[in-house]
Short mmCIF file of C-alpha atoms in Angstrom, two decimals:
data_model
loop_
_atom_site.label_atom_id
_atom_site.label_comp_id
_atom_site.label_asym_id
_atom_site.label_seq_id
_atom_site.Cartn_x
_atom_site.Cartn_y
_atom_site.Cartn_z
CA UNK A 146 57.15 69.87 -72.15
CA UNK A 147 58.25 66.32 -71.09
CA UNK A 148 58.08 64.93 -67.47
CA UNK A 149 59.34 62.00 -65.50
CA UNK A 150 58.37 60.29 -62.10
CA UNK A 151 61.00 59.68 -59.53
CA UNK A 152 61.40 57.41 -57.26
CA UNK A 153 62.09 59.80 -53.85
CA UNK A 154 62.05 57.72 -50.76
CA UNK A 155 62.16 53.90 -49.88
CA UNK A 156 58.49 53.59 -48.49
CA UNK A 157 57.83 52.05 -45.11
CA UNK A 158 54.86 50.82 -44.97
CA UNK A 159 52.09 51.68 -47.45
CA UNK A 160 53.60 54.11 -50.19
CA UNK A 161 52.62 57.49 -49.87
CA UNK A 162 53.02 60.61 -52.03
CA UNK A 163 56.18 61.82 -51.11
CA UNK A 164 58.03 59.02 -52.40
CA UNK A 165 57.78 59.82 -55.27
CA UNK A 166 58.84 63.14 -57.30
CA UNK A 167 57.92 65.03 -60.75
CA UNK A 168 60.63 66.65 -62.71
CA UNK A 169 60.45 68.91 -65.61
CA UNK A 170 63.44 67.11 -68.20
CA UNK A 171 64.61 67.98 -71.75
CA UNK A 172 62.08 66.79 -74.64
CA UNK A 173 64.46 64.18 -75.99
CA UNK A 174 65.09 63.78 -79.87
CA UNK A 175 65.88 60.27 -81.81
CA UNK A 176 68.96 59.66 -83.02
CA UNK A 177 70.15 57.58 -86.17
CA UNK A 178 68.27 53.70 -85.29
CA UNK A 179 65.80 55.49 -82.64
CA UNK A 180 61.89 56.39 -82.31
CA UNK A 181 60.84 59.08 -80.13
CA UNK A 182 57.99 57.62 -78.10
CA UNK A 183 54.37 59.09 -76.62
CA UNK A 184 52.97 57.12 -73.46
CA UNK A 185 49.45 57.08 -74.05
CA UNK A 186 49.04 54.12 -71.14
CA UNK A 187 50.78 53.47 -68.40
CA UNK A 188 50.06 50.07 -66.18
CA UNK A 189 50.06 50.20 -62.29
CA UNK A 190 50.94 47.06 -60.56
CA UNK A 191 51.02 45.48 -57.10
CA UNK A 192 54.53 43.68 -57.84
CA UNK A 193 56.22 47.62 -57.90
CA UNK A 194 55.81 48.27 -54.59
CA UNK A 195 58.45 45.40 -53.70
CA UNK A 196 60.60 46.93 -56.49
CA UNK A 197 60.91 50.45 -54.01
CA UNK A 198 62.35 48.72 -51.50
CA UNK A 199 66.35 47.41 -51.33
CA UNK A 200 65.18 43.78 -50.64
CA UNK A 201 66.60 41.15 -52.35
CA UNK A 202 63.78 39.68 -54.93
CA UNK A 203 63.53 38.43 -58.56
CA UNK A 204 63.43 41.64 -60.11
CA UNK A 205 66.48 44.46 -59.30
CA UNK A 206 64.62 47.13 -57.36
CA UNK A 207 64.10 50.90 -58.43
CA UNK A 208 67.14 53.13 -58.17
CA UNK A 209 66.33 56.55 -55.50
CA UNK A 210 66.34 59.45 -57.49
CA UNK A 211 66.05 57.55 -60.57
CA UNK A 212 62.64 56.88 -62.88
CA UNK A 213 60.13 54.33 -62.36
CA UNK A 214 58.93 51.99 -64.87
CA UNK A 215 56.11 49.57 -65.80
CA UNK A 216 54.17 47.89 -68.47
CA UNK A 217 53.36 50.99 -71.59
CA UNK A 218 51.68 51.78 -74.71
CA UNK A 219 53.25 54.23 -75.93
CA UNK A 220 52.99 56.68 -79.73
CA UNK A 221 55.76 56.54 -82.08
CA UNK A 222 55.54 60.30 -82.86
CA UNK A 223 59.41 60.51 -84.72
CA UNK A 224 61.12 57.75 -86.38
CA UNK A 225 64.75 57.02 -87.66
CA UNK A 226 64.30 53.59 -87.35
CA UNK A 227 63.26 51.93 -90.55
CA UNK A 228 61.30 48.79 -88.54
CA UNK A 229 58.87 51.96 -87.13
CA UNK A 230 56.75 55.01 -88.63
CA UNK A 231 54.86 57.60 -87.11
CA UNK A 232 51.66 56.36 -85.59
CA UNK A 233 52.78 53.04 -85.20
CA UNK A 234 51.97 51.83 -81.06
CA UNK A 235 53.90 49.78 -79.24
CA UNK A 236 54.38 47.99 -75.90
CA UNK A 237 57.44 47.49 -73.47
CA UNK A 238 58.78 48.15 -70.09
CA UNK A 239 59.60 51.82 -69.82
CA UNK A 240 60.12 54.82 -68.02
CA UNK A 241 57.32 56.72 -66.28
CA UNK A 242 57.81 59.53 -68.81
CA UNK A 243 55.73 61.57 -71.53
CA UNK A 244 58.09 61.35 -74.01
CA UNK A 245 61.40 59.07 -74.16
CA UNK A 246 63.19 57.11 -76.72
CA UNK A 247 64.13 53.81 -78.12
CA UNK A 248 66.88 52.18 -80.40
CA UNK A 249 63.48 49.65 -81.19
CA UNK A 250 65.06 46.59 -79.02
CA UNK A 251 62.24 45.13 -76.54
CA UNK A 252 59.89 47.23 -77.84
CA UNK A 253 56.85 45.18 -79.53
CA UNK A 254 54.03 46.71 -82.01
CA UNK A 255 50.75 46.53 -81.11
CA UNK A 256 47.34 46.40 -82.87
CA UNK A 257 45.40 49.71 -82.35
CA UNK A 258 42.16 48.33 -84.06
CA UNK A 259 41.13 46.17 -80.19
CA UNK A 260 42.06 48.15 -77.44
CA UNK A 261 45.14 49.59 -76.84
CA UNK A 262 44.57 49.21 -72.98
CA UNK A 263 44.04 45.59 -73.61
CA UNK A 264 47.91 45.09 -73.90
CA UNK A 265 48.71 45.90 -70.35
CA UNK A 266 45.67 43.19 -69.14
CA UNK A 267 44.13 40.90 -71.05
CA UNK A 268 46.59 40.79 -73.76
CA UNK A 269 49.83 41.23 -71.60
CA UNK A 270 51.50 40.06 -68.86
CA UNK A 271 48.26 40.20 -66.87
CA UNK A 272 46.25 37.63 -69.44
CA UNK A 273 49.36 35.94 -69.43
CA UNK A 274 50.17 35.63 -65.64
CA UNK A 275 46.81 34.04 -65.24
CA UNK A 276 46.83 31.36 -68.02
CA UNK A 277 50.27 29.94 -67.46
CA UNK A 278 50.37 30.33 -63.45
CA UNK A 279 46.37 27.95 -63.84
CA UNK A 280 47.36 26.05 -66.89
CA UNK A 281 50.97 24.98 -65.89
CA UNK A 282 50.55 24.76 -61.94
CA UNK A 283 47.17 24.32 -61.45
CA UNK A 284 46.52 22.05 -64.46
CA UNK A 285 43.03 22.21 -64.53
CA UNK A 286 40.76 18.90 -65.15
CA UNK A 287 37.03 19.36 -65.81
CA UNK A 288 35.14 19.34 -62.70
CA UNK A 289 37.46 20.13 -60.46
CA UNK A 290 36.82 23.17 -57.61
CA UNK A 291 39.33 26.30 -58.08
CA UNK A 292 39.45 29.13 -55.86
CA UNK A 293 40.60 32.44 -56.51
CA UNK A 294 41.68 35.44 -53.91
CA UNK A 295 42.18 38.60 -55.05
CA UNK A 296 39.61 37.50 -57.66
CA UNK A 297 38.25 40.75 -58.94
CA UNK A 298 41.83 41.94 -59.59
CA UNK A 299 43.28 42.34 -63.01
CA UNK A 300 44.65 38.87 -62.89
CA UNK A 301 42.26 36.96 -60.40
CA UNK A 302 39.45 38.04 -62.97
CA UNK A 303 40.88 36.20 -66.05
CA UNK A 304 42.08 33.26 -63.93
CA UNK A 305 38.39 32.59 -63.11
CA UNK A 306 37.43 32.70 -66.46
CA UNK A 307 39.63 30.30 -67.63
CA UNK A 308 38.96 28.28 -65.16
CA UNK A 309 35.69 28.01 -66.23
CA UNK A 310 36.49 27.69 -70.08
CA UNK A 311 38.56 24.58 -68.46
CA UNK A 312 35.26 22.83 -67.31
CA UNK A 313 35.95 23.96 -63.27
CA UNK A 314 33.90 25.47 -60.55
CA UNK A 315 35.21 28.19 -59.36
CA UNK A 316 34.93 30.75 -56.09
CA UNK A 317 36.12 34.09 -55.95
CA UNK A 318 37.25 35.91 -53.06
CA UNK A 319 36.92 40.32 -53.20
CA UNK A 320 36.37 42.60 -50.96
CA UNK A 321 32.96 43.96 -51.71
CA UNK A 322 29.68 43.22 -52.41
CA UNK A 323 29.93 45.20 -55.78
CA UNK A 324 33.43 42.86 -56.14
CA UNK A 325 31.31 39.71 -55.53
CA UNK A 326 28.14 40.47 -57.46
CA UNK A 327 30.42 41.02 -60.63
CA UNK A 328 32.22 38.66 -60.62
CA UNK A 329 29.13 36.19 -60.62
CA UNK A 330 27.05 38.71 -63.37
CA UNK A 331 29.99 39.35 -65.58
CA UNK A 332 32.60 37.07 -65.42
CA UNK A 333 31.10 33.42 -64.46
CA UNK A 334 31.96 32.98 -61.57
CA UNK A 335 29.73 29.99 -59.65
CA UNK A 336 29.99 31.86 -55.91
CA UNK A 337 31.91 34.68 -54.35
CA UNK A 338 32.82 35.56 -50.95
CA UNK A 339 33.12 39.28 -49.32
CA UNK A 340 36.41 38.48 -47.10
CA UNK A 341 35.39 42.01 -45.60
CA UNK A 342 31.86 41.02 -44.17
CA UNK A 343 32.92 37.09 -43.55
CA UNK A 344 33.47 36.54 -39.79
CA UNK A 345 35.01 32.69 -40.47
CA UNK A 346 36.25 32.47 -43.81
CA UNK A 347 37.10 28.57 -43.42
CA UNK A 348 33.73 28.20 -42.73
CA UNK A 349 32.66 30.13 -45.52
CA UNK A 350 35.12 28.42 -48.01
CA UNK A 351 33.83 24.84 -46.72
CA UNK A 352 30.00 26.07 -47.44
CA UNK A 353 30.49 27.59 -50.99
CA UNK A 354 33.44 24.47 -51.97
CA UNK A 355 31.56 21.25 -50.07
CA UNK A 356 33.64 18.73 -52.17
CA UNK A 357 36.45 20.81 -50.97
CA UNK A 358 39.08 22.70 -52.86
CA UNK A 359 41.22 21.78 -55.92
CA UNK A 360 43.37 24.31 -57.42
CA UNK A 361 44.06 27.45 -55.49
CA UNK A 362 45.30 30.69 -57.29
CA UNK A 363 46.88 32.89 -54.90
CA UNK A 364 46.73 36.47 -54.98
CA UNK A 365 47.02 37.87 -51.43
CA UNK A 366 49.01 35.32 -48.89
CA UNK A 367 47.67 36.23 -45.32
CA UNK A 368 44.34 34.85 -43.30
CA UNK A 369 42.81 34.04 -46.55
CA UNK A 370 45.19 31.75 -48.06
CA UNK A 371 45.68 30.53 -44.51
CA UNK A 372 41.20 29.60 -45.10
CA UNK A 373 41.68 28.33 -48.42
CA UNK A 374 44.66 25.38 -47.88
CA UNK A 375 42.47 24.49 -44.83
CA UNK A 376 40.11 23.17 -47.10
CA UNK A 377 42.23 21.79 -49.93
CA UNK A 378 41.90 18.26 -51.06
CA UNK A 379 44.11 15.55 -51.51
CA UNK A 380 46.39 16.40 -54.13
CA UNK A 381 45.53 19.88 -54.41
CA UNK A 382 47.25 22.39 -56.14
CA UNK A 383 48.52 25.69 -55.22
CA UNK A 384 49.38 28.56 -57.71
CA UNK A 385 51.24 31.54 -55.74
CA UNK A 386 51.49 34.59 -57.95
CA UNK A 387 51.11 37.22 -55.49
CA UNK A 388 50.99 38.22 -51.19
CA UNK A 389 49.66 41.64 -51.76
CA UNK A 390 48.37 41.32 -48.29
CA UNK A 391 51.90 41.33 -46.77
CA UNK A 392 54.00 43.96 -49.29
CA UNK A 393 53.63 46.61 -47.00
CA UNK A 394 54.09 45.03 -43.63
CA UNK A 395 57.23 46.18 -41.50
CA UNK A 396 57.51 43.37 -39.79
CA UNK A 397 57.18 39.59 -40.71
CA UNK A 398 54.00 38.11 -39.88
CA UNK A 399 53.08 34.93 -37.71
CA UNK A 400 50.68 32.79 -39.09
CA UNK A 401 50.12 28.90 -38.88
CA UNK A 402 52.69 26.67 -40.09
CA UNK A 403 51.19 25.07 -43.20
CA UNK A 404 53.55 22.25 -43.79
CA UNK A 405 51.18 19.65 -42.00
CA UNK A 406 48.77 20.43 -43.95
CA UNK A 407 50.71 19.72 -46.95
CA UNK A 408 52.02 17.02 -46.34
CA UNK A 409 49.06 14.88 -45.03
CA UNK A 410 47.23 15.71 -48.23
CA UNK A 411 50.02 15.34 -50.71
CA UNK A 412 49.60 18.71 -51.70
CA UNK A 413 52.01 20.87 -54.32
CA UNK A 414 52.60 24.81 -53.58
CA UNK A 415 54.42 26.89 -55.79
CA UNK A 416 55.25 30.15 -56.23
CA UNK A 417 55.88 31.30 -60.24
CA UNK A 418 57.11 34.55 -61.71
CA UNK A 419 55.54 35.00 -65.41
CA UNK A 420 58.68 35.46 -66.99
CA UNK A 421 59.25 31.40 -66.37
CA UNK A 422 57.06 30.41 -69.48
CA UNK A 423 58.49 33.08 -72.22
CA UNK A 424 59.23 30.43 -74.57
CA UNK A 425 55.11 29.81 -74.23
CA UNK A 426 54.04 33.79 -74.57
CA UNK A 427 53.06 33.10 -78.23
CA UNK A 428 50.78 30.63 -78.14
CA UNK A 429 49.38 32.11 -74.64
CA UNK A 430 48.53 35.56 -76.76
CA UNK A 431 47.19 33.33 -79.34
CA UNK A 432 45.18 31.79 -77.16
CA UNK A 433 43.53 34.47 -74.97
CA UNK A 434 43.28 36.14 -78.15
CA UNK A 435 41.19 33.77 -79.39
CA UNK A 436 39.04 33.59 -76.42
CA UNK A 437 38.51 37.02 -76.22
CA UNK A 438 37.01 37.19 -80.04
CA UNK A 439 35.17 34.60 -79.68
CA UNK A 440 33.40 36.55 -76.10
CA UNK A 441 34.41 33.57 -73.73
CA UNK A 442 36.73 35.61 -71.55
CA UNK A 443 35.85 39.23 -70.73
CA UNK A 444 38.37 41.79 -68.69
CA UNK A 445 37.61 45.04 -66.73
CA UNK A 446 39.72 47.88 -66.71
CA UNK A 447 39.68 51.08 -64.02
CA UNK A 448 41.12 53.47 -65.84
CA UNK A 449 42.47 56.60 -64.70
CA UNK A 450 43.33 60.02 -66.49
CA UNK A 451 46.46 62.13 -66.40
CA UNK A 452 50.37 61.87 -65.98
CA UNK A 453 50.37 63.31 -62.46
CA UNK A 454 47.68 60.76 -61.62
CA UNK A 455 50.25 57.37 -62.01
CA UNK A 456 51.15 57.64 -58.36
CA UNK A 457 47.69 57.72 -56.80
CA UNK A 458 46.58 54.93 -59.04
CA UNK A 459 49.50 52.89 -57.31
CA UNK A 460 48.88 53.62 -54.06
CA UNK A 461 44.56 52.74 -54.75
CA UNK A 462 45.50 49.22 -55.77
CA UNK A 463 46.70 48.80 -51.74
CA UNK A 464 42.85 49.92 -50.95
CA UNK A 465 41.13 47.51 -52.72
CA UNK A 466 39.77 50.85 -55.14
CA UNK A 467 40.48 49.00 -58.46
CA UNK A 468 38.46 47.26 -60.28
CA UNK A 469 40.92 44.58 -62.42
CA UNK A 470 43.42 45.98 -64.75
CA UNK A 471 44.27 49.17 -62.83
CA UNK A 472 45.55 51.20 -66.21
CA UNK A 473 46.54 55.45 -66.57
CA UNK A 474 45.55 56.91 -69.56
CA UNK A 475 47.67 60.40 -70.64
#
């Protein structure tokens, strides 16, 4: 039996279940060239939900009625393509299906002695999204104060890490005491802050980043970010990769106008989309490869069982119930 997810209805608001829809489909066979292909993982990500809506963006959004797609490991279980044998595992962007297949272009094999899983976080685009949006935005210098929102997120996670690798102090920002306690006890971070249980989060930002702030990695957007610039320091440098706080919004928000604050404190903001530094992808995986061997950088996974399950896990990132790399295992 095969199956495929369908994208049903244009959410408004938060995503909910009936947008999208399951199908029963043909179990397809390879042709001369092709592999047929086994999803074993399937990555969830923040950045989809602005991919179900019509808006104009960097990415061309989901067709209605047609499949989603994300980040997969996938099984080559049939092959008539000389470059792949059964068994082999590979990663690329494909269709939220059991089984589909490939002529073998944009597909990439992957290592199945370290974790398969890995490839969608550490090892992907999520590893990869934090070292180049720190390393070519923030550019780091030893001593320096980062902070992180969205910190105990897939990406946020690894961008503290770094950080520290890079010589920084760094503050994370979750929503959680669990969040906050782990990402001191397992991942290095040098203070975290509950945004849930903090009544004055400029206050709180000031208190845990006295010299003031850096580099700021940007996760969320909103009141937060709003905190964080408040305290940034002359020449400070800000990282945007995502405003998860504002993707479901129906309306545009009204916040304070930041450009004063900018300005007076020569400040650089700027927003990145991975896919900028693909000429640098090698020696990124090189080098977070190397960093996870050698135990400096760990990465946490919540990982979730079953096909049918890929649209909850979506919609959970938008509560806060992940814990980084938010991965489905079939």
């Amino acid at each position: 039996m095969n199956k495929v997810i369908l994208l049903a209805n244009r959410p408004v608001g938060k995503p909910s279940a009936s947008d999208f829809k399951f199908e029963e489909i043909e179990m397809p066979s390879p042709k001369e060239g092709e592999v047929l292909l086994k999803t074993t993982y399937v990555s969830v990500d923040p950045y989809l939900r602005g991919r179900m809506s019509d808006a104009k963006s960097y990415v061309a959004p989901f067709e209605l009625n047609k499949p989603m797609s994300s980040a997969i490991i996938a099984e080559v279980t049939a092959s008539k393509n000389p470059d792949f044998k059964v068994g082999d595992y590979i990663t690329a962007g494909l269709d939220w299906k059991l089984f589909q297949t490939s002529n073998g272009k944009g597909i990439t094999k992957v290592d199945p002695s370290v974790s398969l899983s890995a490839y969608l976080g550490a090892l992907g685009m999520t590893g990869l999204t934090a070292l180049m949006g720190l390393q070519e935005i923030g550019k780091p210098k030893s001593g320096e104060t980062l902070v992180v929102s969205g910190a105990a997120g897939a990406v946020g996670s690894i961008v503290g890490q770094i950080g520290k690798i890079m010589g920084c102090r760094v503050i994370g920002i979750a929503g959680s005491d669990e969040k906050t306690e782990a990402l001191k006890s397992k991942f290095g971070f040098d203070e975290a802050i509950n945004y849930k249980t903090t009544e004055n989060m400029q206050e709180a930002i000031a208190t845990a980043a006295p010299d003031g702030v850096d580099i700021y990695f940007d996760n969320v957007g909103g009141d937060i970010s709003d905190a964080v610039i408040f305290n940034m320091n002359k020449y400070g440098r800000i990282a945007i990769c995502g405003t998860i706080s504002s993707y479901n919004d129906t309306e545009a928000s009204t916040g304070p106008r930041l450009q004063p604050y900018v300005l007076k404190n020569s400040m650089l903001m700027q927003g990145f989309i991975v896919s900028n530094y693909a000429e640098k992808f090698p020696e990124g995986v090189k080098q977070l490869s190397e960093w996870l061997k050698a135990g400096k950088l760990q990465y946490s996974e919540t990982i979730v069982n079953g096909f049918d399950q890929i649209p909850q896990a979506f919609m959970d990132l938008f509560e806060g119930k992940n814990e980084g790399k938010m991965v489905v295992k079939i």
